[in-house]
PDB file of C-alpha atoms in Angstrom:
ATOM      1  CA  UNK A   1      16.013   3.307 -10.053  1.00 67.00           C
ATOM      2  CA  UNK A   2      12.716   2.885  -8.139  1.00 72.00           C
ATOM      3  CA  UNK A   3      10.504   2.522 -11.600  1.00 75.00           C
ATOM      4  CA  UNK A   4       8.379  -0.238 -11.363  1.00 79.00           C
ATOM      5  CA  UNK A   5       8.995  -0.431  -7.337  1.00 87.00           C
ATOM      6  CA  UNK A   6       5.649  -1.636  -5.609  1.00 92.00           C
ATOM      7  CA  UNK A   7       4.634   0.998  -3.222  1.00 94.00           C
ATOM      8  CA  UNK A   8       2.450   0.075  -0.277  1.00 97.00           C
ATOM      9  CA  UNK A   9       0.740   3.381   1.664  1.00 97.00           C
ATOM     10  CA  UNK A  10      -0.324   2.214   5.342  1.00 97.00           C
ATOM     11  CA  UNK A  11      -3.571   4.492   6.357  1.00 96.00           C
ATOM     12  CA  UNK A  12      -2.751   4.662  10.198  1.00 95.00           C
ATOM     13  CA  UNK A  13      -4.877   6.078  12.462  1.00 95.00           C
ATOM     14  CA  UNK A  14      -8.248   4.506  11.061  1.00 95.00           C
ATOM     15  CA  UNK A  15      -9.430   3.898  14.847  1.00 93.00           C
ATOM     16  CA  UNK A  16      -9.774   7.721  14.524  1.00 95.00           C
ATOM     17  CA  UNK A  17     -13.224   8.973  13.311  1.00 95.00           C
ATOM     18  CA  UNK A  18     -12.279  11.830  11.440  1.00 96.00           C
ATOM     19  CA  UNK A  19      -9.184   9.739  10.090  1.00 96.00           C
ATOM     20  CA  UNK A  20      -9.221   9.641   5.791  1.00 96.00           C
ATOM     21  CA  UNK A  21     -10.229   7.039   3.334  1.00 93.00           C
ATOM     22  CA  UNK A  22      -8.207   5.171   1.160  1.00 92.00           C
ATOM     23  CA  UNK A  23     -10.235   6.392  -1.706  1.00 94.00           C
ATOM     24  CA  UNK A  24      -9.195  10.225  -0.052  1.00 96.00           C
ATOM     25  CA  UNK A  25      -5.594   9.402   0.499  1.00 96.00           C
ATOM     26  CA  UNK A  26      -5.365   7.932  -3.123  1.00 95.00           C
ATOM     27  CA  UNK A  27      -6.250  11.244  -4.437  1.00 96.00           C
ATOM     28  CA  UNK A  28      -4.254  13.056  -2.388  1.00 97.00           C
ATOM     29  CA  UNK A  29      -1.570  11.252  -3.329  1.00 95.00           C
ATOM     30  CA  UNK A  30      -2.255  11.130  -6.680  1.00 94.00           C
ATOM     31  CA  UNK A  31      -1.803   7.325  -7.036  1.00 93.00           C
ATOM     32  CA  UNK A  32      -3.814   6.363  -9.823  1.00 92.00           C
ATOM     33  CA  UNK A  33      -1.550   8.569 -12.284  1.00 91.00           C
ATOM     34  CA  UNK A  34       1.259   5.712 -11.332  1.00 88.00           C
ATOM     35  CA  UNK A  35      -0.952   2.364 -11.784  1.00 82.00           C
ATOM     36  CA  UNK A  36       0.285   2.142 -15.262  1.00 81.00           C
ATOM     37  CA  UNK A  37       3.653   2.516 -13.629  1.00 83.00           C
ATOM     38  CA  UNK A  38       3.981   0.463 -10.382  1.00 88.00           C
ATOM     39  CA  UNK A  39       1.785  -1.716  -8.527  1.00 91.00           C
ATOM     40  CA  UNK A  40       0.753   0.190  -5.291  1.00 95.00           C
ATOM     41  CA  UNK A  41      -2.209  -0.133  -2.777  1.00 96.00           C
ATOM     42  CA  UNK A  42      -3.226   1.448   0.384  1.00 97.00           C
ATOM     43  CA  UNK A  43      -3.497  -0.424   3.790  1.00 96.00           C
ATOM     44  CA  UNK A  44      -5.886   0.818   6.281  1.00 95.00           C
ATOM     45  CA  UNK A  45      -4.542   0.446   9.790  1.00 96.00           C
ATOM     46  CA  UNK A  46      -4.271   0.979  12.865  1.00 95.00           C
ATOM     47  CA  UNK A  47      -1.007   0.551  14.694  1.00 90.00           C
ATOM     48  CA  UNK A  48      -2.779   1.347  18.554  1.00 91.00           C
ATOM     49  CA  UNK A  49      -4.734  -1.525  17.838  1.00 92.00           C
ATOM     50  CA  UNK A  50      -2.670  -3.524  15.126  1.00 90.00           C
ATOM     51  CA  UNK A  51      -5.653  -3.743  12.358  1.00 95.00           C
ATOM     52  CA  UNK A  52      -4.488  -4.113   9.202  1.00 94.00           C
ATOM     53  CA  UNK A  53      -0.896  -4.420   9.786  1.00 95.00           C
ATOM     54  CA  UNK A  54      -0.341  -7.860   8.513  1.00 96.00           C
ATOM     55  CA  UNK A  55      -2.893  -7.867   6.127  1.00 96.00           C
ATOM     56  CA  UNK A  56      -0.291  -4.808   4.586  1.00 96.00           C
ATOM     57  CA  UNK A  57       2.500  -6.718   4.920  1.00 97.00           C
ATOM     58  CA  UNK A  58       1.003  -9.736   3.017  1.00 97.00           C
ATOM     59  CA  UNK A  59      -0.145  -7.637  -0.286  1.00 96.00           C
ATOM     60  CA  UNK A  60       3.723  -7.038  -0.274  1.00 96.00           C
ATOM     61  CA  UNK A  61       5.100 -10.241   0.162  1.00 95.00           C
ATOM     62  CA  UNK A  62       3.029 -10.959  -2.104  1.00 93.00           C
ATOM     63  CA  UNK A  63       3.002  -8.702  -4.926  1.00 92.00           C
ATOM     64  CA  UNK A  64       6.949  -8.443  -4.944  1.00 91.00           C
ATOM     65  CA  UNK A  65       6.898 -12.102  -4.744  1.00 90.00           C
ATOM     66  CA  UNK A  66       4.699 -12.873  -8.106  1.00 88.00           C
ATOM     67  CA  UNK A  67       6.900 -10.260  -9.572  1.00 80.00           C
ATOM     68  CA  UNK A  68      10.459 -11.647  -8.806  1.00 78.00           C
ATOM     69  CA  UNK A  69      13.018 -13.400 -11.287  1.00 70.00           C
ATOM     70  CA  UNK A  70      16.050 -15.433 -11.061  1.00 58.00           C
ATOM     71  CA  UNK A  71      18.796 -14.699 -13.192  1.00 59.00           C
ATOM     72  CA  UNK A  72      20.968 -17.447 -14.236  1.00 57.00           C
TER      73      UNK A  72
END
């Protein structure tokens, strides 16, 4: 049921020196075997400090927004 869902990944903690990448979390995660399958991206944030939140939030808005359909 959740093919095709977009998937946003918020990288907290990126105040943190020895906090990952988004190219590192990517791998971890595995996330470029899904691109064919759902759009997704990665976030970096900070919640302490509230970097990054909104520009998160956006790419969803967004990206489920440019995707949606109205049935008649």
């Amino acid at each position: 049921r959740l093919a095709g869902a977009t998937l946003l990944v918020f990288a907290n903690k990126q105040d943190v020196p020895s906090a990952m990448t988004a190219a590192e979390i990517s791998q971890a995660l595995d996330l470029d075997a899904m691109k064919e399958s759902r759009h997704w991206s990665i976030a970096a944030c900070s919640a302490w400090e509230g970097a990054g939140l909104l520009e998160g939030i956006h790419w969803l808005v967004e990206d489920i927004s440019s995707r949606m359909f109205v049935r008649s």
